[in-house]
Coordinates of C-alpha atoms in Angstrom, one line a residue:
Chain Q
M1 CA 0.0 0.0 0.0
A2 CA 1.3 3.4 -1.0
Q3 CA 2.1 5.7 1.9
P4 CA -0.4 8.5 2.6
I5 CA 0.6 11.8 1.2
V6 CA -0.8 13.7 4.2
A7 CA -0.9 12.1 7.6
L8 CA -1.9 13.8 10.8
N9 CA -1.5 12.0 14.0
N10 CA -3.3 13.2 17.2
I11 CA -3.0 16.9 16.4
S12 CA -4.0 19.4 19.0
F13 CA -3.7 23.2 18.6
Q14 CA -4.6 26.2 20.7
Y15 CA -4.5 29.8 19.6
P16 CA -2.8 32.2 22.1
N17 CA -5.1 34.0 24.5
N18 CA -7.7 31.3 24.0
E19 CA -9.0 28.9 26.6
T20 CA -10.2 26.1 24.4
N21 CA -8.5 24.0 21.9
A22 CA -9.0 25.0 18.3
L23 CA -8.2 21.4 17.4
S24 CA -8.1 18.4 19.7
N25 CA -6.8 14.9 18.8
V26 CA -7.3 15.1 15.1
S27 CA -5.9 12.3 13.1
L28 CA -6.3 11.7 9.4
E29 CA -4.7 10.1 6.4
I30 CA -5.0 11.2 2.8
K31 CA -3.9 9.2 -0.2
Q32 CA -2.4 10.5 -3.4
G33 CA -5.0 11.5 -5.9
E34 CA -7.9 11.7 -3.5
W35 CA -10.4 14.6 -3.4
I36 CA -11.2 15.3 0.2
A37 CA -13.8 17.8 1.4
I38 CA -13.7 19.1 4.9
I39 CA -17.0 20.5 6.1
G40 CA -18.2 21.9 9.4
P41 CA -19.8 24.9 10.9
N42 CA -17.9 28.2 11.5
G43 CA -15.2 27.9 14.2
S44 CA -15.0 24.1 13.9
G45 CA -11.3 24.3 13.2
K46 CA -11.3 23.6 9.4
S47 CA -9.0 26.5 8.4
T48 CA -6.7 25.9 11.3
L49 CA -6.3 22.3 10.1
A50 CA -5.4 23.5 6.6
K51 CA -2.8 25.9 8.0
I52 CA -1.3 23.1 10.1
I53 CA -0.9 20.9 7.0
N54 CA 1.0 23.7 5.3
G55 CA 3.2 24.4 8.3
L56 CA 1.8 28.0 8.8
L57 CA 0.7 27.0 12.3
V58 CA 2.5 24.6 14.5
P59 CA 0.4 22.2 16.7
Y60 CA 1.5 21.8 20.4
E61 CA 0.8 18.1 20.2
G62 CA 0.9 15.5 17.5
E63 CA 2.8 15.1 14.3
V64 CA 2.3 16.0 10.7
K65 CA 3.8 14.0 7.9
I66 CA 3.8 15.2 4.3
N67 CA 4.9 12.6 1.8
G68 CA 6.3 10.5 4.6
Q69 CA 8.4 13.3 5.8
Q70 CA 7.9 14.7 9.3
L71 CA 7.0 18.4 9.3
N72 CA 9.4 20.5 11.3
E73 CA 11.4 23.7 11.0
E74 CA 13.8 22.3 8.5
T75 CA 11.3 20.6 6.3
V76 CA 8.7 23.3 6.3
W77 CA 9.7 24.8 3.0
D78 CA 9.7 21.4 1.3
A79 CA 6.2 20.9 2.7
R80 CA 5.0 24.3 1.4
R81 CA 6.4 23.3 -2.0
A82 CA 4.5 20.1 -1.9
V83 CA 1.3 21.6 -0.6
G84 CA -0.2 24.6 -2.4
M85 CA -2.9 26.7 -0.9
V86 CA -5.7 28.9 -2.3
F87 CA -7.3 31.2 0.2
Q88 CA -10.7 32.7 0.5
N89 CA -10.3 36.4 -0.4
P90 CA -9.1 36.7 -4.0
D91 CA -7.8 40.3 -3.4
N92 CA -5.6 39.6 -0.4
Q93 CA -3.6 36.8 -2.0
F94 CA -2.8 38.7 -5.2
V95 CA 0.8 39.7 -4.6
G96 CA 2.0 40.7 -8.1
A97 CA 1.1 43.8 -10.0
T98 CA -0.3 41.9 -13.0
V99 CA -1.5 38.3 -13.6
E100 CA 1.9 37.1 -14.9
D101 CA 3.8 38.7 -12.0
D102 CA 1.5 37.1 -9.5
I103 CA 2.1 33.6 -11.0
A104 CA 5.8 34.4 -11.1
F105 CA 6.0 35.4 -7.5
G106 CA 5.9 31.9 -6.1
L107 CA 8.3 30.7 -8.7
E108 CA 10.7 33.5 -7.9
N109 CA 10.6 32.5 -4.2
N110 CA 11.6 29.0 -5.1
G111 CA 14.5 30.2 -7.2
I112 CA 13.2 28.8 -10.5
P113 CA 15.4 29.9 -13.5
R114 CA 13.8 32.5 -15.7
E115 CA 13.5 30.4 -18.9
E116 CA 11.7 27.7 -17.0
M117 CA 9.5 30.4 -15.3
I118 CA 8.3 31.6 -18.7
T119 CA 7.2 28.2 -19.9
R120 CA 5.6 27.3 -16.5
I121 CA 3.6 30.6 -16.5
E122 CA 2.4 30.0 -20.0
D123 CA 1.3 26.5 -19.1
A124 CA -0.4 27.6 -15.9
L125 CA -2.3 30.4 -17.7
K126 CA -3.5 27.8 -20.3
Q127 CA -4.5 25.3 -17.8
V128 CA -6.9 27.6 -16.0
R129 CA -7.8 29.4 -19.3
I130 CA -6.8 33.0 -18.5
T131 CA -4.1 33.4 -21.1
E132 CA -5.9 36.5 -22.5
F133 CA -5.6 38.3 -19.1
K134 CA -1.9 37.8 -18.8
E135 CA -1.0 41.4 -18.6
H136 CA -4.1 42.6 -16.7
E137 CA -3.9 44.2 -13.3
P138 CA -6.0 42.7 -10.4
A139 CA -8.3 45.8 -10.4
R140 CA -9.5 44.8 -13.9
L141 CA -10.4 41.2 -13.1
S142 CA -13.6 39.7 -11.7
G143 CA -13.5 37.7 -8.5
G144 CA -13.7 34.4 -10.3
Q145 CA -10.8 35.4 -12.6
K146 CA -8.7 36.5 -9.6
Q147 CA -9.4 33.1 -8.0
R148 CA -8.3 31.3 -11.2
V149 CA -5.1 33.4 -11.1
A150 CA -4.5 32.2 -7.5
L151 CA -5.1 28.7 -8.7
A152 CA -2.7 29.1 -11.6
S153 CA 0.0 30.5 -9.3
V154 CA -0.3 27.4 -7.1
I155 CA -0.3 25.1 -10.1
A156 CA 2.8 26.7 -11.5
L157 CA 4.6 25.5 -8.4
R158 CA 3.7 21.9 -9.4
P159 CA 2.5 20.8 -5.9
D160 CA 1.3 17.3 -5.0
V161 CA -1.5 18.6 -2.8
V162 CA -3.8 21.6 -3.3
I163 CA -5.7 23.0 -0.3
L164 CA -8.7 25.2 -1.1
D165 CA -9.5 27.1 2.0
E166 CA -13.0 28.2 1.2
A167 CA -11.6 29.3 -2.2
T168 CA -15.1 29.7 -3.7
A169 CA -16.8 31.4 -0.7
M170 CA -16.7 34.9 -2.1
L171 CA -17.6 34.1 -5.6
D172 CA -21.0 34.2 -7.5
P173 CA -22.4 30.9 -8.7
L174 CA -20.8 31.4 -12.1
G175 CA -17.4 32.1 -10.8
R176 CA -17.7 29.2 -8.4
K177 CA -18.6 26.9 -11.3
E178 CA -15.6 28.1 -13.3
V179 CA -13.2 27.6 -10.5
I180 CA -14.5 24.2 -9.6
A181 CA -14.4 23.1 -13.2
A182 CA -10.8 24.3 -13.4
I183 CA -9.8 22.3 -10.3
R184 CA -11.4 19.1 -11.5
D185 CA -9.6 19.5 -14.8
L186 CA -6.3 19.9 -13.1
K187 CA -6.9 17.1 -10.7
E188 CA -7.5 14.7 -13.6
K189 CA -4.4 15.9 -15.5
F190 CA -1.9 15.9 -12.7
N191 CA -3.3 13.3 -10.3
L192 CA -3.5 16.0 -7.7
T193 CA -4.6 15.5 -4.2
V194 CA -7.3 18.1 -3.4
I195 CA -8.3 19.1 0.1
S196 CA -11.3 21.5 -0.2
I197 CA -12.6 23.2 2.9
T198 CA -16.0 24.4 2.0
H199 CA -19.5 25.4 3.1
D200 CA -20.8 24.7 -0.3
I201 CA -22.4 21.3 -0.1
D202 CA -22.5 20.9 -3.9
E203 CA -18.7 21.4 -4.0
A204 CA -18.4 18.8 -1.2
S205 CA -20.4 16.2 -3.2
Y206 CA -17.6 16.0 -5.8
A207 CA -15.3 14.6 -3.1
D208 CA -14.2 11.0 -2.7
R209 CA -14.4 11.3 1.0
I210 CA -15.9 13.9 3.3
F211 CA -14.5 14.8 6.7
V212 CA -16.9 16.5 9.1
M213 CA -15.5 18.7 11.7
N214 CA -17.3 20.0 14.8
Q215 CA -15.8 22.0 17.7
G216 CA -12.3 21.1 16.9
Q217 CA -12.8 17.5 16.4
M218 CA -13.1 15.1 13.5
V219 CA -16.7 13.9 13.9
K220 CA -17.1 11.7 10.9
H221 CA -15.3 10.7 7.7
D222 CA -17.0 8.8 5.0
T223 CA -18.1 8.8 1.4
P224 CA -20.4 11.6 0.4
A225 CA -23.3 9.1 -0.1
N226 CA -23.0 7.9 3.5
I227 CA -22.4 11.4 4.9
F228 CA -25.4 12.9 3.2
S229 CA -27.7 10.0 4.2
I230 CA -27.4 11.2 7.8
G231 CA -28.9 14.5 6.6
N232 CA -30.7 15.5 9.8
E233 CA -27.5 15.1 11.9
L234 CA -25.7 17.5 9.5
V235 CA -28.5 20.0 9.7
G236 CA -28.3 19.8 13.5
M237 CA -24.6 20.9 13.3
G238 CA -25.6 23.9 11.3
L239 CA -24.7 22.4 7.9
D240 CA -26.8 21.9 4.9
V241 CA -27.6 18.9 2.7
P242 CA -27.6 18.7 -1.1
F243 CA -30.6 19.6 -3.1
A244 CA -31.3 16.0 -4.1
Q245 CA -31.3 14.9 -0.4
K246 CA -33.8 17.7 0.5
L247 CA -36.0 16.7 -2.4
K248 CA -35.9 13.1 -1.3
Q249 CA -36.9 14.0 2.2
A250 CA -39.7 16.2 1.0
L251 CA -41.0 13.3 -1.1
I252 CA -40.7 10.9 1.8
Q253 CA -42.8 13.2 3.9
R254 CA -45.4 13.2 1.2
G255 CA -45.5 9.4 1.3
V256 CA -43.3 8.4 -1.6
E257 CA -41.3 5.3 -0.8
L258 CA -37.7 6.0 -1.7
P259 CA -34.6 3.9 -1.1
E260 CA -32.6 4.5 2.1
E261 CA -29.3 5.3 0.6
Y262 CA -28.2 8.8 -0.7
L263 CA -29.0 9.5 -4.3
N264 CA -27.4 12.3 -6.3
E265 CA -29.5 14.4 -8.7
E266 CA -29.0 12.1 -11.6
E267 CA -29.7 9.0 -9.6
L268 CA -32.8 10.5 -8.1
F269 CA -34.0 11.5 -11.5
E270 CA -33.5 8.1 -12.8
W271 CA -35.2 6.4 -9.9
L272 CA -38.2 8.8 -10.2
T273 CA -38.6 8.3 -14.0
K274 CA -38.4 4.5 -13.5
S275 CA -40.9 4.4 -10.7
Y276 CA -43.3 6.4 -12.7
L277 CA -43.1 3.9 -15.6
I278 CA -43.9 1.0 -13.2
K279 CA -47.0 2.7 -12.0
Chain K
M1 CA -12.0 59.0 -8.0
L2 CA -9.0 57.4 -9.8
E3 CA -9.2 59.8 -12.7
K4 CA -8.0 62.7 -10.5
M5 CA -4.9 60.9 -9.4
L6 CA -1.7 61.7 -11.2
L7 CA 0.2 58.9 -9.5
G8 CA 0.1 55.7 -11.6
R9 CA -1.6 57.5 -14.5
Y10 CA 0.1 55.6 -17.2
I11 CA -0.8 56.0 -20.9
K12 CA 0.0 52.8 -22.8
S13 CA 1.7 53.2 -26.1
N14 CA 4.7 52.0 -28.0
S15 CA 6.7 55.2 -28.5
F16 CA 10.4 55.7 -28.3
V17 CA 10.1 57.0 -24.7
H18 CA 7.8 54.2 -23.6
K19 CA 10.3 51.5 -24.8
L20 CA 13.2 53.1 -22.9
D21 CA 14.6 51.3 -19.9
P22 CA 12.9 52.6 -16.7
R23 CA 16.3 53.2 -15.2
T24 CA 17.2 55.5 -18.1
K25 CA 14.0 57.5 -17.5
L26 CA 14.4 57.7 -13.7
L27 CA 18.0 58.8 -13.9
G28 CA 17.2 61.1 -16.8
S29 CA 14.4 62.9 -14.8
F30 CA 16.7 63.3 -11.8
Y31 CA 19.5 64.5 -14.0
F32 CA 17.2 67.0 -15.7
I33 CA 16.3 68.5 -12.4
L34 CA 20.0 68.9 -11.6
I35 CA 21.0 70.5 -14.9
I36 CA 18.1 72.9 -14.9
F37 CA 20.0 74.7 -12.1
L38 CA 22.9 75.3 -14.5
A39 CA 20.7 77.4 -16.7
N40 CA 21.0 81.1 -16.0
N41 CA 20.0 82.9 -19.1
W42 CA 17.3 83.0 -21.8
L43 CA 19.2 81.0 -24.3
S44 CA 19.8 78.1 -21.9
Y45 CA 16.2 78.0 -20.8
L46 CA 15.2 78.0 -24.4
L47 CA 17.5 75.0 -25.0
L48 CA 16.0 73.1 -22.1
A49 CA 12.4 74.0 -23.2
L50 CA 13.2 72.7 -26.6
F51 CA 14.7 69.5 -25.1
T52 CA 11.6 69.0 -23.0
F53 CA 9.2 69.5 -25.9
F54 CA 11.3 67.2 -28.1
A55 CA 11.0 64.5 -25.4
I56 CA 7.3 65.0 -25.2
W57 CA 7.0 64.8 -29.0
L58 CA 9.0 61.6 -28.9
S59 CA 6.5 60.1 -26.4
G60 CA 3.6 60.8 -28.8
I61 CA 1.4 61.9 -25.9
D62 CA -0.9 64.9 -26.3
I63 CA 0.6 68.1 -24.7
K64 CA -2.8 68.5 -23.0
F65 CA -1.9 65.9 -20.4
F66 CA 1.3 67.8 -19.5
L67 CA -0.6 71.1 -19.1
N68 CA -3.1 69.2 -16.8
G69 CA -0.1 68.0 -14.8
V70 CA 0.9 71.6 -14.2
K71 CA -2.6 72.9 -13.4
P72 CA -3.0 71.7 -9.8
L73 CA 0.3 73.3 -8.9
I74 CA -0.2 76.5 -10.7
W75 CA -1.1 78.5 -7.5
L76 CA 2.0 77.2 -5.8
I77 CA 4.2 78.2 -8.7
L78 CA 2.6 81.7 -9.0
F79 CA 3.0 82.2 -5.2
T80 CA 6.7 81.4 -5.5
V81 CA 7.1 83.7 -8.5
I82 CA 5.4 86.6 -6.9
F83 CA 7.6 86.3 -3.8
Q84 CA 10.6 86.3 -6.0
V85 CA 9.4 89.3 -7.9
L86 CA 8.6 91.3 -4.8
F87 CA 11.7 90.6 -2.8
T88 CA 14.5 90.5 -5.3
T89 CA 16.6 93.7 -5.3
G90 CA 19.1 94.9 -7.9
G91 CA 18.8 96.1 -11.5
T92 CA 16.4 98.9 -12.5
V93 CA 13.7 99.8 -10.0
Y94 CA 10.3 100.1 -11.7
A95 CA 8.1 100.5 -8.6
E96 CA 8.6 100.7 -4.9
F97 CA 6.2 100.6 -1.9
W98 CA 7.1 99.8 1.7
V99 CA 9.6 96.9 1.7
F100 CA 8.5 95.7 -1.7
Q101 CA 10.4 96.5 -4.8
I102 CA 9.6 95.5 -8.4
T103 CA 12.9 95.5 -10.2
S104 CA 14.1 94.3 -13.5
S105 CA 16.2 91.5 -12.0
G106 CA 13.3 90.5 -9.9
L107 CA 11.1 90.1 -12.9
I108 CA 13.7 88.1 -14.8
N109 CA 14.3 85.8 -11.7
G110 CA 10.5 85.3 -11.4
A111 CA 10.3 84.3 -15.1
Y112 CA 13.2 81.9 -14.7
I113 CA 11.7 80.2 -11.7
F114 CA 8.4 79.9 -13.5
A115 CA 10.1 78.3 -16.5
R116 CA 12.2 76.1 -14.2
L117 CA 9.2 74.7 -12.2
V118 CA 7.0 74.2 -15.3
L119 CA 9.8 72.3 -17.1
I120 CA 10.5 70.1 -14.0
I121 CA 6.8 69.2 -13.6
M122 CA 6.5 68.4 -17.3
M123 CA 9.6 66.2 -17.2
S124 CA 8.3 64.3 -14.2
T125 CA 4.9 64.0 -15.7
L126 CA 6.6 62.5 -18.8
L127 CA 8.2 59.9 -16.5
T128 CA 4.9 58.8 -14.9
L129 CA 2.9 58.9 -18.1
T130 CA 5.3 56.7 -20.0
T131 CA 6.4 54.3 -17.4
A132 CA 4.1 51.6 -15.9
P133 CA 4.2 51.6 -12.1
L134 CA 5.6 48.2 -12.1
E135 CA 8.5 49.2 -14.4
L136 CA 9.1 52.1 -12.1
T137 CA 9.5 49.9 -9.0
D138 CA 11.7 47.6 -11.0
G139 CA 13.9 50.5 -12.0
I140 CA 14.1 51.8 -8.5
E141 CA 15.1 48.3 -7.2
H142 CA 17.9 48.0 -9.7
L143 CA 19.1 51.5 -9.0
L144 CA 19.1 50.8 -5.2
R145 CA 20.8 47.5 -5.5
P146 CA 24.4 48.7 -5.2
L147 CA 23.4 50.1 -1.8
A148 CA 22.4 46.6 -0.6
R149 CA 26.1 46.1 0.0
F150 CA 26.0 48.6 2.8
G151 CA 23.0 46.9 4.4
F152 CA 20.4 48.9 2.6
P153 CA 17.1 46.8 2.2
A154 CA 16.8 47.3 -1.5
H155 CA 14.7 44.2 -2.1
E156 CA 12.3 44.9 0.8
I157 CA 11.7 48.5 -0.3
A158 CA 11.0 47.4 -3.9
L159 CA 8.6 44.7 -2.7
M160 CA 6.8 47.2 -0.4
L161 CA 6.6 49.7 -3.3
S162 CA 5.2 47.2 -5.7
I163 CA 2.6 45.9 -3.2
A164 CA 1.7 49.5 -2.2
L165 CA 1.1 50.4 -5.9
R166 CA -0.9 47.2 -6.5
Y167 CA -3.2 48.0 -3.6
V168 CA -3.9 51.7 -4.5
P169 CA -6.9 50.9 -6.6
T170 CA -8.1 48.2 -4.2
L171 CA -8.0 50.5 -1.2
M172 CA -9.5 53.4 -3.2
D173 CA -12.5 51.1 -4.0
E174 CA -12.7 50.1 -0.4
A175 CA -12.6 53.8 0.8
Q176 CA -15.4 54.6 -1.6
R177 CA -17.5 51.7 -0.4
I178 CA -17.0 52.6 3.3
M179 CA -17.8 56.2 2.5
N180 CA -21.1 55.2 0.8
A181 CA -21.9 52.8 3.6
Q182 CA -21.4 55.6 6.2
R183 CA -23.4 58.0 4.1
A184 CA -26.2 55.5 4.1
R185 CA -26.1 55.7 7.9
G186 CA -26.3 59.5 7.9
V187 CA -22.7 60.7 8.0
E188 CA -22.3 64.0 6.1
F189 CA -18.9 64.4 4.5
N190 CA -19.0 67.8 2.9
Q191 CA -21.0 69.9 5.3
G192 CA -20.2 71.9 8.4
N193 CA -17.1 73.7 9.5
F194 CA -13.5 72.4 9.5
V195 CA -13.8 70.5 12.8
D196 CA -17.1 68.8 11.7
R197 CA -15.5 67.7 8.5
M198 CA -12.5 66.3 10.3
K199 CA -14.8 64.4 12.6
A200 CA -16.7 62.9 9.7
I201 CA -13.4 61.4 8.4
I202 CA -13.1 59.1 11.5
P203 CA -15.8 56.7 10.4
I204 CA -13.9 56.2 7.1
L205 CA -10.4 56.1 8.5
V206 CA -10.9 53.6 11.3
P207 CA -12.5 50.8 9.2
L208 CA -10.0 51.5 6.4
F209 CA -7.1 51.0 8.8
V210 CA -8.6 47.9 10.4
S211 CA -9.3 46.3 7.0
A212 CA -5.8 47.2 5.9
F213 CA -4.4 45.3 8.9
N214 CA -6.5 42.3 8.1
R215 CA -5.5 42.4 4.4
A216 CA -1.8 42.6 5.4
E217 CA -2.2 39.6 7.7
E218 CA -3.9 37.5 5.1
M219 CA -1.5 38.6 2.4
A220 CA 1.5 37.7 4.6
T221 CA 0.0 34.2 5.1
A222 CA -0.6 33.8 1.4
M223 CA 2.9 34.9 0.6
E224 CA 4.4 32.5 3.1
A225 CA 2.3 29.7 1.8
R226 CA 3.8 30.3 -1.6
G227 CA 7.3 30.0 -0.3
Y228 CA 8.3 33.6 0.3
R229 CA 11.2 33.9 2.7
G230 CA 12.9 37.1 2.0
G231 CA 15.0 38.4 -0.8
E232 CA 17.8 35.8 -0.8
G233 CA 17.8 32.9 -3.2
R234 CA 15.1 34.5 -5.4
T235 CA 15.2 34.7 -9.2
K236 CA 13.6 37.5 -11.2
Y237 CA 10.9 37.1 -13.8
R238 CA 11.1 40.7 -15.1
Q239 CA 14.3 41.8 -16.7
L240 CA 15.3 45.2 -17.8
D241 CA 17.3 45.7 -20.9
F242 CA 19.5 48.7 -21.6
D243 CA 19.8 49.0 -25.3
R244 CA 21.0 51.4 -28.0
N245 CA 18.1 53.9 -27.5
D246 CA 19.0 54.3 -23.8
L247 CA 22.6 55.1 -24.8
L248 CA 21.2 57.7 -27.2
V249 CA 19.3 59.4 -24.4
F250 CA 22.5 59.6 -22.3
V251 CA 24.4 61.0 -25.3
G252 CA 21.6 63.6 -25.7
Y253 CA 21.9 64.6 -22.0
L254 CA 25.6 64.9 -22.3
L255 CA 25.3 67.2 -25.3
V256 CA 22.7 69.3 -23.5
T257 CA 24.9 69.6 -20.5
A258 CA 27.9 70.6 -22.5
V259 CA 26.0 73.3 -24.3
L260 CA 24.5 74.5 -21.0
I261 CA 27.9 74.8 -19.4
G262 CA 29.1 76.6 -22.5
L263 CA 26.2 79.1 -22.4
R264 CA 26.8 79.7 -18.7
F265 CA 30.5 80.5 -18.9
I266 CA 31.2 81.6 -22.4
A267 CA 28.3 83.7 -23.6
F268 CA 27.3 86.8 -21.5

């Protein structure tokens, strides 16, 4: 069995001037090429977890392993090279004065030679389809475009893992769709491992596995189908369930006999059309 | 709001001046300010004016923009000129009252100062109109780099400059948004006396500062996540190239300097 690309073992973390743990005893393992969604209400420790994986925060207990290598002061820069991160606010992570400079910033930091930089920037621009904005300043881009730039600048660094820390939270539905489509494309192409922290339940439904966090603890981890079938429990934690699950529950309330397990929109559609044919 | 700002007003084009190395333009503008003090007679001012207009013509930008650059400063210039006229003594006295004197040398000095200030403003406007802010910071970084040997933080200053420039439009937008939000809650910005107006600025300033702190924090995190750890070991994406045209500019400046010195010491 291949070793996990990200492994957390009994992580606990506390912010200074804070009584309670932001994270307590969190353990997880993520394999190469997996798409993981981390969901949970505000303040459940999702973003803290992401920053710990990237070495931006150091837990007071437990160990982090990236690619089998223990994360400590010496390996932190290797870890950051292996784990790229896209943050929530598209404006506050745009360092460069133009799109190409922003993508170049990360490459410059890692001492990539200029010739290589030029090809990598071209590639990254093409991969997220923003080549025509190459020379634009951030003020002339939409939120979705800026977020695609942020994605391109992470991709240009050729990471193994991409963490999306609520990367689509500030976007409109169209921008959100664009960014998610770009990420799915990239994941296919490079066998990326994606960790997406999100409140958007539709985004979470693309995942291979969903981790549910609540009050600094990992409450559940399972496939989307299994997670969404406990719909009521999720709602109790202040989370939402996908549209198909809501529709199913509404139908059950009205006396339609639907199967127990979670169905996504297509499956539900199929089931409904079939059942109609039988009657 | 952005339209009124002169800083960062850059007109994209592909003229001779636009394609020059930003270092050439920076050094050229500073040098111009230095040599303008060499001029002390009509002929030398005429030469410098011709030089300035030639540079403007080379940039292919409408002279209107340069006059607009002078406009906000015209009262300051006139104020200086009037002082010069009233307080300079010497030469033929045309009029006199109390401590003021209007003399021929006062009038000439006033005219010189007027020409000097207008030419300097035009030259610096030429620099900002033809050089993108990014090129400007690049140029500054390169020019400061020799000082790094003496412990001068050239890379840090250049990074700060480029981030500051990149955030000017973002923060302007934000200030406008906060202003509108406060207006919607009944804050009046352009009414009342001086003290009232100053007080009305607080509800803009405080949120703007707080949000700037938050932005800075988020940005620092994002920069670190992308592997930023200071100036060492970095490569550069942008490169400046000093070519034949830049050499031509320096030759031009040398010629002008030679003629200016000649006019100063030989003629008159």
